[in-house]
Each structure stands twice: as structure tokens, then as C-alpha cells.
Amino acid sequence: MTVELELNELMRVRRDKLAELRAKGVEPFGQKFERTHLSSDILDNFETLEGQAVVIAGRLTAKRGHGKAGFANLQDLKGQIQIYVRLDDVGEENYEIFTKADIGDILGIAGTVFKTKKGEISVSATQVTMLSKSLRPLPEKWHGLQNVELRYRQRYVDLIVNPEVRDVFMTRSRIIRAIRNYLDSNEFLEVETPMMQPIPGGAAARPFITHHNALDIDLYLRIAPELYLKRLLVGGLERVYEINRNFRNEGISTKHNPEFTMLELYQAYGDYEDMLRLTEDLISHTAQVVLGTMEIEYQGEKINLTPPWTRLPMLDAIKQYAGVDFTQITSDEQAREAAKGLGLKVDKDATRGNLINDIFEEFVEPKLLQPTFVIGHPVEISPLAKRNVQDPRYTDRFELFITAREMANAFSELNDPIDQKERFQKQVEQRAGGDDEAHMMDEDYINALEYGMPPAGGLGIGIDRLVMLLTDSPSIRDVLLFPQMKPRD
RNA sequence: GAGCCAUUAGCUCAGUCGGUAGAGCACCUGACUUUUAAUCAGGGUGUCGCUGGUUCGAGUCCAGCAUGGCUCACCA
């Protein structure tokens, strides 16, 4: 970033102070600094620390001068603590560092723990060290940084002045750690598979394209790790998971970011019902570990994550919420009539399976606030899922909805290479017909299946959406440190 | 991609009917050795998002553009 040629007065004043410090032989950008305590250590253990010498460091967030003494607040990883600096205690040179210090500067303070007569636990300084001079003014102490665009573009400022933002990202970290701990203790192996793929598979989505110069080939940023993880089942790894980024070249919204984090896991010799129980257990357990409760509130709505969760066959859901009984509808033609009757825009070669999905999304999805497993998706929209034994028009699959959002997707994995190849073929035809989100043919994946993949259950959970739910965040941008933004200028 | 809304000082925001640009915090000068949204006295620091248009005169009215937010579309 280029330095602005014209500095405003606030920035000029800070640069002047920087120069004055240097002129007095004080280096404004300091070195390694040994702390003995964090703010919370002192606040939580005042009784034992009172009168003891401590060394703390942090950012100056407020300053209250009183002539030849002054108070200030110092913010570190764990919060804030008040410091008290007296000319008589620290001497002329150190006191000048304190008086010259601006809000935003990073200071090191050696001092003694005490409590003021108003009862605030504080550190009375014996030595003040300038560790980093701040050259830009921080937003106002009372309102913080409200401008949403600036909060996302300059997250570092947001994190300094809005403490609740830091809490969200600490919670995010704990959620992911809880998930890893759960899976690790259930014999799942964490693996990493390619982000750059010659054939992007495992989901219906438009990919990002990039180019490898030395190989002179186009590569795609992955839209899902699925096909690679299942190759590992073929290889005998039996229980694998990956928590990592997917990339989809689609619109940006409060629920979508071009790169987002997914958990995918596969369990050999299991099926979608195992995945259902695992999902229920994993998410409720994570809420309990991280939040200490399974009864949460999302944007004013009470959500109860206590198992068991509702299981709702997809056709029952449609009958209940849209009033259409698809057990009586057997042809694509009949399905198109039914969808039209509901006021949906219907493509002239839409299949029965596609329309079941359309009707579901329109009439059922918005109603599913409490955790609900929707079970039994049409095979047309599930090209990687195993068919149901009783009725091969459907798959052994579920999606989990909470707060009307898809949180998880799971199925019994299709391990018949001949059926899989035919389904890819259908996708390729749809692709040729203009559907650029349809799957491409992945010959090597078929090759892997031909060696034999154990029957397996597979599961995907959108981590960002789960974090939104558990941190009561209305936008995905609130749970991503650096959400995608259009560059300025 | 479409609709609606927003954009004024470093930050949070006012700005009436079109008539010389405002407040609080922050900042600067001075006072003050237990304050805490410290206090007291003084000081306004600005490309009113950008470009055009209407007008004697535009922060204000009109058009276009940019960025952002929300909703919808697409999707997880």
C-alpha cells in the first residue's frame, strides 16, 4: 500500500512525536519484551499478586492524565488492565514516554500490583517502555468501529476496538478444535487432499480456474474434496476426515463466501444412518463443549440442539408443507403439472427428481428452524449417493437443516463403478446441455471404484454456517476473518 | 445479475425550505499526583464517495458511476 502524500493533522502529530522520541534516543519500535503476566492473570489473582512486581505489555486504549501522574488502560490478548504512572515513581525520561504516548501505542509496563481507592485492580508503573508507536488514530472508544465495510476491510482495526469480534473468532477456533478432538477420539484420520484439481468434482458448482505454468495445464480450485477422500477409502484408510477450504465461483451473500470451510468425513462399512447419528452427536456435543449448553438462541429464535432431532422423509415433508403427494406422481409430466400448480417456474424437461427438490426448497426449507434431518433425496440430484434398496428412484441420503439453512449433507456412498459411470455420463450430458454446474467425467475416480471401495457413509458439514449458528452471527462475513471484498479503486 | 438503502472531520453521527460546514469522542495548547466515557479553560482539523447536469447559488434537486449493506436470483 502506498503512503498517502498528504497526512492529516492527526497522523502528522504522531509522526512528530515519533521523531521527538528518536531525537531523545528512545527507539519507538522496540524489541522482544518479556512479560510475566497477562491482564487476566492479575485481575483473577489479585489477592496473591497484590504488592508483587509484574511486567505486562499491550496496546494503550485509554489515557487519563493528571498533571504529574496519569492512568491508562492497556489491552492484551486476555482483556484490559489499568496502569498508573507517576512522575515520582518512573522518573523524567520514562514519564515523558508516557505523556507522549498516544492511544493505540503498544507499551511495556513493569510495575507493582495494587488496587486504587475506587477499587480498581491496577499496575503502578516503575518502568515504561515504548514497544511500538502507532501512527494512525483508532476509532472512537465508545462506539467502536461501526462501519461494516471498514470492519471487514481492516479487520485488524475491528479486532482492536470491538472485543466481541475477538470472542467470535476465539469461539470459532474452539468449535473446530472440539470437532477435531471428537473425530480423533473416534479413530478418524485427518488428511489433506488436493486444493488444485485437474477435474473438479464432488459437488455441483462452478469452479475457479487457474494455470500451472511449468506443466502448462489448467487446474481448478477444488469445489469439494469428496472424490479424493473416497479414493482413500479404496486405499484402505477406512475412516478419514478433512477440515479445509472449498472454492466456488458463485455469488457472494450473507450465507456465501467464495472460499469457505467444510468438514468432510468418510466411514468405511457404515451408511447414512451412521452419519445421521454421528452428525447429531458431533454438533450437540460441540455446542455442549464450547457453549456449555445445547439450548441456544439464533437471531432471537430459540434453537434446541438436544438429541434426538426430527427425522423427516423428503416426500412426507413436501406432502405436509406443499400439499402434494409424490407417491401418487410417477412421471416427469405429472410432476411438471404439480409444480406448475404450486406456482413454480418449470423447465420443460425438468425431471420428477429435480422438481421434488425444487418444491422442497421453495416450500419446506424455510420452515425448518429446529434441527431436522430430511431423508431420501431423488437420485437425479444425488449423483454420488447409493440408491435405496426398496426404491431405486431415491438415495440413502439426508440433509440437516437448522434455522432454515443446510448445515450438513450425508449419504451412503455409491461404490458401484458401473452405476457411478452411468451417472457421470448423465451429468456430462447435462453439462453439454448448458448446465455448467454438472459434474465432469472423472475416469480415475471410476478406476479407483473398480478396484473396490468398501460400502461407506460420508458426511459434509459447513463449518462457517455451524460457527454462525453457535456464535449467533447473522452474516458469514462475521465468522470469516477476511471475507472476500471487491478491491477499492 | 435485479431492486431498495447508505456514503458528511480520524471515529460515531446531525445537517430544516437549495443560501458561508456542525456536535460528541479523538487530537492540539494550558491546569491538575488514585482517575476510569476523568475534570476544567481555550482551539475545528473537511475533495460533504466520484463525474456531469439544473440553478444566481448544490452536502441538499436530477442523471450516471464506484463501494458497501439488506432482499431476491445462484448456491453450501
Coordinates of C-alpha atoms (C1' of nucleotides) in Angstrom, one line a residue:
Chain A
M1 CA 0.0 0.0 0.0
T2 CA 1.4 3.4 -0.9
V3 CA 1.8 6.0 1.8
E4 CA -0.6 8.9 1.3
L5 CA 1.3 12.0 0.3
E6 CA -0.8 14.3 2.4
L7 CA -1.0 13.3 6.0
N8 CA -3.9 14.6 8.0
E9 CA -3.1 16.5 11.2
L10 CA -3.7 13.5 13.5
M11 CA -1.2 11.5 11.6
R12 CA 1.3 14.3 11.3
V13 CA 1.2 14.9 15.0
R14 CA 2.0 11.2 15.6
R15 CA 4.9 11.3 13.2
D16 CA 6.2 14.4 15.0
K17 CA 6.0 12.5 18.3
L18 CA 7.9 9.6 16.7
A19 CA 10.6 12.0 15.7
E20 CA 10.8 13.5 19.1
L21 CA 11.2 10.1 20.7
R22 CA 14.0 9.3 18.3
A23 CA 15.7 12.7 19.0
K24 CA 15.7 11.8 22.7
G25 CA 17.3 8.4 22.0
V26 CA 14.1 6.4 22.6
E27 CA 13.6 3.8 19.8
P28 CA 9.8 3.9 19.1
F29 CA 9.7 0.3 17.6
G30 CA 11.1 -1.9 20.3
Q31 CA 12.5 -5.4 20.6
K32 CA 11.4 -8.7 22.2
F33 CA 9.8 -7.9 25.6
E34 CA 9.5 -10.5 28.4
R35 CA 6.1 -10.4 30.0
T36 CA 5.4 -12.1 33.3
H37 CA 1.6 -11.8 33.3
L38 CA -1.4 -11.2 31.1
S39 CA -4.1 -8.8 32.2
S40 CA -6.5 -11.6 33.3
D41 CA -3.8 -13.3 35.4
I42 CA -3.6 -10.1 37.5
L43 CA -7.3 -9.5 37.7
D44 CA -8.1 -13.1 38.6
N45 CA -5.3 -13.5 41.2
F46 CA -5.2 -10.1 42.8
E47 CA -5.1 -11.5 46.4
T48 CA -1.8 -13.3 45.8
L49 CA -0.3 -10.7 43.5
E50 CA -1.0 -7.6 45.5
G51 CA 2.2 -5.7 46.1
Q52 CA 4.1 -8.1 43.7
A53 CA 6.2 -6.9 40.8
V54 CA 4.8 -7.8 37.3
V55 CA 5.7 -7.0 33.7
I56 CA 2.8 -6.6 31.3
A57 CA 2.5 -5.3 27.7
G58 CA -0.3 -4.3 25.4
R59 CA -2.0 -1.6 23.5
L60 CA -2.9 1.7 25.1
T61 CA -6.7 2.1 24.7
A62 CA -7.5 5.0 27.0
K63 CA -5.5 7.6 28.9
R64 CA -6.4 9.9 31.7
G65 CA -3.7 12.4 32.6
H66 CA -3.5 14.2 35.9
G67 CA -0.5 16.5 35.6
K68 CA 2.4 14.7 37.1
A69 CA 0.7 11.4 37.2
G70 CA -1.8 9.5 35.0
F71 CA -4.0 6.5 34.4
A72 CA -4.3 4.5 31.2
N73 CA -5.8 1.2 30.1
L74 CA -3.6 -1.5 28.5
Q75 CA -5.2 -4.1 26.3
D76 CA -3.6 -7.5 25.7
L77 CA -4.8 -10.9 24.5
K78 CA -7.0 -11.5 27.6
G79 CA -8.5 -8.1 28.0
Q80 CA -7.6 -4.8 29.7
I81 CA -6.0 -3.7 32.9
Q82 CA -5.4 -0.2 34.2
I83 CA -2.0 1.2 34.7
Y84 CA -0.9 4.1 36.9
V85 CA 2.1 6.1 36.1
R86 CA 3.6 8.7 38.5
L87 CA 6.5 11.0 37.6
D88 CA 8.0 10.4 41.1
D89 CA 8.0 6.6 40.5
V90 CA 9.3 6.4 36.9
G91 CA 11.5 9.5 36.5
E92 CA 11.5 12.2 33.9
E93 CA 12.5 10.2 30.9
N94 CA 10.0 7.4 31.4
Y95 CA 7.3 9.9 32.3
E96 CA 7.8 11.7 29.1
I97 CA 7.4 8.4 27.2
F98 CA 4.1 8.1 28.9
T99 CA 2.9 11.6 28.3
K100 CA 4.0 11.3 24.6
A101 CA 2.2 8.0 24.2
D102 CA -0.9 8.0 22.1
I103 CA -4.0 5.8 22.2
G104 CA -3.0 2.9 20.0
D105 CA 0.7 2.8 21.0
I106 CA 2.0 -0.5 22.3
L107 CA 3.7 -0.2 25.7
G108 CA 5.6 -2.5 28.1
I109 CA 5.0 -1.7 31.8
A110 CA 7.0 -3.0 34.7
G111 CA 5.3 -2.2 38.0
T112 CA 3.5 -3.3 41.2
V113 CA 0.0 -4.7 41.5
F114 CA -2.3 -2.6 43.7
K115 CA -5.9 -1.5 44.0
T116 CA -7.0 2.1 43.6
K117 CA -9.1 3.8 46.3
K118 CA -12.0 3.4 43.9
G119 CA -11.4 -0.3 44.0
E120 CA -9.8 -1.0 40.5
I121 CA -7.1 -3.5 40.3
S122 CA -4.1 -1.8 38.6
V123 CA -0.4 -1.8 38.0
S124 CA 1.6 1.1 39.3
A125 CA 4.4 1.6 36.9
T126 CA 8.1 1.6 37.8
Q127 CA 9.2 1.5 34.2
V128 CA 7.6 2.4 30.9
T129 CA 8.9 1.0 27.6
M130 CA 7.7 2.1 24.1
L131 CA 7.3 -1.0 22.1
S132 CA 5.5 0.3 19.0
K133 CA 4.4 3.7 18.1
S134 CA 1.0 3.8 16.4
L135 CA 0.9 6.3 13.5
R136 CA -2.9 6.2 12.8
P137 CA -5.7 7.2 15.2
L138 CA -8.0 4.5 16.4
P139 CA -11.8 4.7 16.1
E140 CA -13.7 6.2 19.0
K141 CA -13.6 4.4 22.3
W142 CA -17.4 4.5 23.0
H143 CA -18.9 3.4 19.7
G144 CA -16.0 1.5 18.3
L145 CA -15.8 0.8 14.6
Q146 CA -19.4 0.5 13.3
N147 CA -18.7 1.0 9.5
V148 CA -19.3 -2.5 8.2
E149 CA -17.1 -2.1 5.1
L150 CA -14.2 -0.8 7.2
R151 CA -14.6 -3.6 9.7
Y152 CA -14.2 -6.3 7.0
R153 CA -11.6 -4.5 5.0
Q154 CA -9.5 -3.6 8.0
R155 CA -10.2 -6.5 10.4
Y156 CA -7.1 -5.6 12.4
V157 CA -8.8 -2.4 13.5
D158 CA -12.1 -4.2 14.1
L159 CA -10.3 -6.7 16.4
I160 CA -8.6 -3.9 18.3
V161 CA -11.7 -1.9 19.1
N162 CA -14.6 -4.3 19.1
P163 CA -13.9 -7.0 21.8
E164 CA -16.9 -9.1 20.8
V165 CA -15.3 -9.7 17.4
R166 CA -12.3 -11.3 19.0
D167 CA -14.7 -13.5 21.0
V168 CA -16.4 -14.8 17.9
F169 CA -13.1 -15.9 16.4
M170 CA -11.9 -17.5 19.6
T171 CA -15.2 -19.4 19.7
R172 CA -14.7 -20.4 16.0
S173 CA -11.3 -21.8 17.0
R174 CA -12.8 -23.8 19.9
I175 CA -15.6 -25.2 17.7
I176 CA -13.1 -26.5 15.2
R177 CA -10.9 -27.9 18.0
A178 CA -13.9 -29.6 19.6
I179 CA -14.7 -31.2 16.2
R180 CA -11.2 -32.4 15.7
N181 CA -11.0 -33.8 19.2
Y182 CA -14.3 -35.7 18.7
L183 CA -13.2 -37.2 15.4
D184 CA -9.7 -38.0 16.5
S185 CA -11.1 -39.9 19.5
N186 CA -13.3 -41.9 17.2
E187 CA -10.4 -43.2 15.1
F188 CA -10.8 -40.8 12.2
L189 CA -7.6 -39.9 10.5
E190 CA -7.2 -36.3 9.4
V191 CA -5.8 -36.0 5.9
E192 CA -5.2 -33.3 3.3
T193 CA -6.1 -33.7 -0.3
P194 CA -5.5 -31.5 -3.4
M195 CA -6.8 -28.0 -3.5
M196 CA -5.8 -27.8 -7.1
Q197 CA -7.5 -30.4 -9.2
P198 CA -7.4 -31.3 -12.9
I199 CA -11.1 -32.3 -12.7
P200 CA -13.2 -30.5 -10.0
G201 CA -15.7 -33.0 -8.6
G202 CA -17.8 -33.9 -5.6
A203 CA -20.3 -31.1 -5.8
A204 CA -22.5 -29.1 -8.3
A205 CA -20.8 -25.8 -8.6
R206 CA -18.8 -23.5 -10.9
P207 CA -15.1 -23.7 -10.1
F208 CA -12.2 -21.2 -10.2
I209 CA -9.7 -21.9 -12.9
T210 CA -6.0 -21.3 -12.6
H211 CA -3.0 -22.2 -14.6
H212 CA 0.2 -24.2 -13.8
N213 CA 3.0 -22.7 -16.0
A214 CA 5.6 -25.5 -15.8
L215 CA 3.1 -28.2 -16.7
D216 CA 1.2 -25.8 -19.0
I217 CA -2.2 -27.1 -17.8
D218 CA -5.3 -25.5 -16.4
L219 CA -6.2 -26.6 -12.9
Y220 CA -9.3 -26.0 -10.9
L221 CA -9.5 -24.9 -7.3
R222 CA -11.5 -27.6 -5.6
I223 CA -15.2 -27.4 -5.1
A224 CA -15.1 -30.4 -2.7
P225 CA -12.6 -32.9 -1.5
E226 CA -15.1 -35.8 -1.8
L227 CA -13.7 -37.8 -4.7
Y228 CA -10.2 -37.8 -3.2
L229 CA -11.3 -38.8 0.2
K230 CA -13.2 -41.7 -1.2
R231 CA -10.1 -42.8 -3.1
L232 CA -8.5 -43.1 0.3
L233 CA -11.3 -45.5 1.4
V234 CA -10.3 -47.6 -1.7
G235 CA -6.7 -47.4 -0.3
G236 CA -7.9 -48.8 3.0
L237 CA -7.7 -45.7 5.2
E238 CA -11.3 -46.6 6.3
R239 CA -12.0 -43.5 8.5
V240 CA -10.8 -40.2 7.1
Y241 CA -11.7 -36.5 7.5
E242 CA -10.6 -33.2 6.2
I243 CA -11.4 -29.7 7.5
N244 CA -10.4 -27.3 4.8
R245 CA -11.3 -24.7 2.3
N246 CA -13.5 -25.2 -0.8
F247 CA -13.8 -22.7 -3.5
R248 CA -16.9 -22.0 -5.6
N249 CA -17.1 -19.3 -8.3
E250 CA -20.6 -18.1 -7.4
G251 CA -22.4 -15.2 -5.8
I252 CA -21.5 -13.6 -2.5
S253 CA -24.1 -13.2 0.2
T254 CA -24.7 -13.3 3.9
K255 CA -24.5 -17.0 3.6
H256 CA -21.9 -17.5 0.8
N257 CA -18.2 -16.6 0.5
P258 CA -16.2 -17.8 -2.5
E259 CA -13.9 -19.7 -0.2
F260 CA -15.5 -21.5 2.8
T261 CA -14.6 -24.2 5.2
M262 CA -16.0 -27.7 5.0
L263 CA -15.7 -30.8 7.2
E264 CA -16.0 -33.9 5.1
L265 CA -15.6 -37.4 6.6
Y266 CA -16.0 -40.9 5.4
Q267 CA -16.5 -44.1 7.4
A268 CA -16.0 -47.5 5.7
Y269 CA -18.5 -50.2 6.4
G270 CA -21.0 -47.5 7.6
D271 CA -24.0 -45.9 5.9
Y272 CA -26.0 -42.7 6.0
E273 CA -27.8 -43.7 9.2
D274 CA -24.4 -43.9 11.0
M275 CA -23.7 -40.5 9.6
L276 CA -27.0 -39.2 10.9
R277 CA -26.2 -40.4 14.4
L278 CA -22.7 -39.0 14.2
T279 CA -23.9 -35.6 13.0
E280 CA -26.4 -35.3 15.8
D281 CA -23.8 -36.4 18.3
L282 CA -21.0 -34.3 16.9
I283 CA -22.9 -31.0 16.7
S284 CA -24.7 -31.3 20.0
H285 CA -21.5 -32.4 21.7
T286 CA -19.7 -29.4 20.2
A287 CA -22.3 -27.0 21.4
Q288 CA -22.1 -28.5 24.9
V289 CA -18.3 -28.3 25.0
V290 CA -18.0 -24.8 23.5
L291 CA -21.1 -23.1 24.9
G292 CA -21.9 -25.3 27.8
T293 CA -25.5 -25.8 26.6
M294 CA -27.5 -27.3 23.8
E295 CA -30.2 -24.7 24.1
I296 CA -29.1 -21.8 22.1
E297 CA -30.6 -18.6 20.5
Y298 CA -30.0 -17.6 16.9
Q299 CA -31.1 -14.1 15.9
G300 CA -33.9 -14.1 18.6
E301 CA -35.1 -17.7 17.8
K302 CA -34.7 -20.4 20.4
I303 CA -33.0 -23.4 18.9
N304 CA -32.8 -26.7 20.8
L305 CA -29.9 -28.9 19.8
T306 CA -30.6 -31.6 22.3
P307 CA -30.8 -35.0 20.5
P308 CA -32.7 -36.7 19.1
W309 CA -33.5 -34.4 16.2
T310 CA -36.6 -34.7 13.9
R311 CA -36.2 -37.1 11.0
L312 CA -38.4 -36.2 8.1
P313 CA -38.6 -38.1 4.9
M314 CA -38.5 -35.7 2.0
L315 CA -41.8 -36.8 0.4
D316 CA -43.5 -36.5 3.7
A317 CA -42.2 -33.0 4.1
I318 CA -43.5 -32.0 0.7
K319 CA -46.9 -33.5 1.5
Q320 CA -47.0 -31.7 4.8
Y321 CA -45.8 -28.3 3.6
A322 CA -46.8 -28.1 0.0
G323 CA -49.8 -30.5 0.0
V324 CA -48.5 -32.6 -2.9
D325 CA -48.3 -36.4 -2.6
F326 CA -45.5 -37.5 -4.7
T327 CA -46.2 -41.2 -4.1
Q328 CA -49.1 -40.7 -6.5
I329 CA -46.9 -38.9 -9.1
T330 CA -44.9 -41.3 -11.2
S331 CA -44.0 -39.5 -14.4
D332 CA -42.0 -36.4 -15.2
E333 CA -45.1 -35.0 -16.9
Q334 CA -47.2 -35.4 -13.8
A335 CA -44.5 -33.8 -11.7
R336 CA -44.3 -30.8 -14.0
E337 CA -48.1 -30.3 -13.8
A338 CA -47.9 -30.5 -10.0
A339 CA -45.1 -28.0 -9.8
K340 CA -46.9 -25.6 -12.1
G341 CA -50.0 -26.0 -9.9
L342 CA -47.9 -24.7 -7.0
G343 CA -46.9 -21.6 -9.0
L344 CA -43.3 -22.7 -9.7
K345 CA -41.5 -21.8 -12.9
V346 CA -41.0 -25.2 -14.5
D347 CA -38.3 -26.1 -17.1
K348 CA -39.8 -28.0 -19.9
D349 CA -37.5 -31.0 -19.5
A350 CA -37.4 -30.9 -15.7
T351 CA -37.4 -34.4 -14.2
R352 CA -39.6 -35.7 -11.3
G353 CA -36.5 -35.7 -9.1
N354 CA -35.5 -32.2 -9.9
L355 CA -39.0 -30.9 -9.2
I356 CA -39.2 -32.7 -5.9
N357 CA -36.0 -30.8 -5.0
D358 CA -37.4 -27.5 -6.3
I359 CA -40.7 -27.9 -4.3
F360 CA -38.8 -28.9 -1.2
E361 CA -36.5 -25.8 -1.4
E362 CA -39.4 -23.5 -2.0
F363 CA -42.0 -24.8 0.4
V364 CA -40.2 -26.8 3.1
E365 CA -36.7 -25.5 3.6
P366 CA -37.7 -22.0 5.0
K367 CA -39.9 -23.8 7.7
L368 CA -37.1 -26.0 9.2
L369 CA -35.9 -23.8 12.0
Q370 CA -35.3 -26.6 14.6
P371 CA -32.7 -29.3 13.7
T372 CA -34.3 -31.5 11.1
F373 CA -32.9 -34.4 9.1
V374 CA -34.6 -34.5 5.7
I375 CA -34.2 -38.0 4.3
G376 CA -34.4 -39.7 0.9
H377 CA -33.4 -37.4 -1.9
P378 CA -34.1 -38.3 -5.6
V379 CA -31.3 -39.9 -7.4
E380 CA -31.3 -37.2 -10.1
I381 CA -29.9 -34.6 -7.7
S382 CA -27.6 -37.1 -5.9
P383 CA -25.1 -38.4 -8.4
L384 CA -22.6 -39.8 -5.8
A385 CA -25.1 -41.4 -3.4
K386 CA -26.2 -45.0 -3.2
R387 CA -29.7 -45.9 -4.3
N388 CA -32.3 -47.0 -1.8
V389 CA -32.7 -50.8 -2.0
Q390 CA -36.6 -50.7 -1.8
D391 CA -37.0 -47.8 -4.3
P392 CA -34.1 -47.0 -6.6
R393 CA -35.6 -43.6 -7.6
Y394 CA -34.3 -42.4 -4.2
T395 CA -31.0 -42.4 -2.5
D396 CA -29.9 -43.2 1.1
R397 CA -29.2 -39.6 1.8
F398 CA -30.1 -36.9 4.3
E399 CA -29.6 -33.2 4.6
L400 CA -29.6 -31.4 8.0
F401 CA -31.4 -28.1 8.3
I402 CA -31.2 -25.7 11.3
T403 CA -32.5 -22.2 11.1
A404 CA -33.7 -23.0 7.6
R405 CA -30.1 -23.4 6.5
E406 CA -28.4 -26.5 5.2
M407 CA -25.9 -27.5 7.8
A408 CA -24.9 -31.0 6.7
N409 CA -25.3 -33.3 3.8
A410 CA -24.6 -37.0 4.0
F411 CA -25.3 -40.3 2.2
S412 CA -24.4 -43.9 1.8
E413 CA -21.6 -43.7 -0.8
L414 CA -22.2 -45.1 -4.2
N415 CA -19.5 -47.8 -4.6
D416 CA -20.8 -49.5 -7.8
P417 CA -18.4 -48.3 -10.5
I418 CA -20.8 -49.1 -13.3
D419 CA -23.7 -47.2 -11.9
Q420 CA -21.3 -44.3 -11.0
K421 CA -20.0 -44.2 -14.6
E422 CA -23.6 -44.0 -15.9
R423 CA -24.4 -41.2 -13.5
F424 CA -21.3 -39.3 -14.5
Q425 CA -22.4 -39.8 -18.1
K426 CA -25.8 -38.3 -17.4
Q427 CA -24.0 -35.3 -15.7
V428 CA -21.8 -34.9 -18.7
E429 CA -24.9 -34.8 -21.0
Q430 CA -26.4 -32.1 -18.7
R431 CA -23.2 -30.2 -18.9
A432 CA -23.2 -30.4 -22.7
G433 CA -26.8 -29.1 -22.5
G434 CA -25.5 -25.9 -20.8
D435 CA -25.5 -26.8 -17.1
D436 CA -22.0 -25.7 -16.2
E437 CA -22.5 -26.9 -12.6
A438 CA -23.0 -30.5 -13.6
H439 CA -20.2 -33.0 -12.8
M440 CA -17.4 -33.8 -15.3
M441 CA -16.4 -37.3 -16.0
D442 CA -13.6 -38.4 -13.7
E443 CA -12.1 -41.6 -15.2
D444 CA -9.6 -42.1 -12.5
Y445 CA -12.3 -42.0 -9.8
I446 CA -14.1 -44.7 -11.7
N447 CA -10.8 -46.6 -12.0
A448 CA -10.5 -46.4 -8.2
L449 CA -14.0 -47.7 -7.6
E450 CA -13.3 -50.6 -10.0
Y451 CA -10.6 -51.7 -7.5
G452 CA -13.4 -51.9 -4.9
M453 CA -14.5 -49.3 -2.3
P454 CA -16.0 -50.6 0.9
P455 CA -19.6 -49.6 1.5
A456 CA -19.3 -46.3 3.4
G457 CA -21.2 -43.4 4.9
G458 CA -20.0 -39.9 4.0
L459 CA -20.8 -36.6 5.6
G460 CA -20.1 -32.9 4.9
I461 CA -20.7 -30.1 7.4
G462 CA -20.4 -26.4 6.5
I463 CA -18.1 -25.1 9.3
D464 CA -18.8 -21.4 8.6
R465 CA -22.5 -21.9 8.9
L466 CA -22.1 -24.0 12.1
V467 CA -20.0 -21.2 13.6
M468 CA -22.6 -18.7 12.6
L469 CA -25.2 -20.8 14.4
L470 CA -23.1 -21.2 17.5
T471 CA -22.0 -17.6 17.7
D472 CA -25.4 -16.1 16.8
S473 CA -23.8 -14.3 13.8
P474 CA -26.2 -13.0 11.1
S475 CA -23.6 -13.0 8.3
I476 CA -20.9 -15.4 7.1
R477 CA -18.6 -12.4 7.0
D478 CA -18.9 -12.1 10.8
V479 CA -17.2 -15.5 11.1
L480 CA -14.5 -15.1 8.5
L481 CA -11.6 -13.0 9.5
F482 CA -11.1 -11.7 6.0
P483 CA -14.2 -12.1 3.9
Q484 CA -13.9 -11.6 0.2
M485 CA -14.4 -7.9 -0.8
K486 CA -14.2 -6.1 -4.1
P487 CA -10.9 -4.1 -4.2
R488 CA -11.3 -0.4 -3.8
D489 CA -10.2 1.9 -6.7
Chain B
rG1 C1' -27.3 -10.3 -12.3
rA2 C1' -32.0 -7.2 -10.2
rG3 C1' -34.5 -4.0 -6.5
rC4 C1' -34.2 -0.9 -2.1
rC5 C1' -31.0 1.9 1.2
rA6 C1' -26.3 4.2 2.6
rU7 C1' -21.7 7.2 1.6
rU8 C1' -20.5 14.5 5.5
rA9 C1' -13.8 15.6 10.1
rG10 C1' -9.5 10.0 12.2
rC11 C1' -14.3 7.5 14.5
rU12 C1' -19.8 7.8 15.8
rC13 C1' -23.4 10.9 13.7
rA14 C1' -26.6 15.7 12.9
rG15 C1' -27.4 19.0 8.8
rU16 C1' -34.6 22.0 8.4
rC17 C1' -37.2 25.1 2.6
rG18 C1' -31.4 25.0 -2.2
rG19 C1' -28.3 30.4 0.7
rU20 C1' -20.7 31.0 4.3
rA21 C1' -20.0 23.0 7.2
rG22 C1' -21.9 21.2 12.7
rA23 C1' -21.8 18.0 17.6
rG24 C1' -19.6 14.2 20.7
rC25 C1' -15.2 11.3 21.1
rA26 C1' -10.2 11.6 19.3
rC27 C1' -6.4 15.4 18.6
rC28 C1' -3.6 20.3 19.9
rU29 C1' -2.3 24.3 24.0
rG30 C1' -2.6 25.1 29.3
rA31 C1' -4.1 23.4 34.6
rC32 C1' -4.4 19.1 37.6
rU33 C1' 0.0 13.2 41.7
rU34 C1' -5.9 7.5 42.9
rU35 C1' -8.8 8.7 37.7
rU36 C1' -11.9 5.5 35.0
rA37 C1' -16.9 7.7 28.9
rA38 C1' -11.6 11.8 34.5
rU39 C1' -12.4 17.1 35.0
rC40 C1' -11.7 22.5 33.9
rA41 C1' -10.2 26.7 30.1
rG42 C1' -9.2 27.6 25.0
rG43 C1' -8.6 25.6 19.7
rG44 C1' -12.4 22.9 14.1
rU45 C1' -8.7 19.7 11.8
rG46 C1' -13.4 18.8 5.8
rU47 C1' -12.1 16.7 -2.1
rC48 C1' -19.8 16.5 2.0
rG49 C1' -17.8 8.9 -2.3
rC50 C1' -16.7 10.3 -7.9
rU51 C1' -18.3 12.6 -12.6
rG52 C1' -21.7 15.5 -15.0
rG53 C1' -26.4 18.4 -15.1
rU54 C1' -30.3 22.0 -13.3
rU55 C1' -29.7 26.8 -10.6
rC56 C1' -27.6 33.5 -9.4
rG57 C1' -26.2 29.7 -5.8
rA58 C1' -25.9 22.3 -4.6
rG59 C1' -23.9 18.4 1.3
rU60 C1' -29.2 19.2 -0.1
rC61 C1' -32.5 18.5 -6.5
rC62 C1' -31.6 15.3 -11.2
rA63 C1' -28.5 11.5 -14.1
rG64 C1' -24.5 8.2 -14.5
rC65 C1' -20.6 5.6 -12.0
rA66 C1' -18.0 3.4 -7.6
rU67 C1' -18.0 0.9 -2.9
rG68 C1' -20.8 -1.2 0.9
rG69 C1' -25.4 -3.1 3.4
rC70 C1' -30.1 -5.7 3.0
rU71 C1' -33.6 -8.5 0.0
rC72 C1' -34.1 -11.6 -4.3
rA73 C1' -31.6 -14.8 -8.0
rC74 C1' -27.5 -18.6 -7.8
rC75 C1' -25.6 -21.7 -4.2
rA76 C1' -23.3 -24.7 0.7

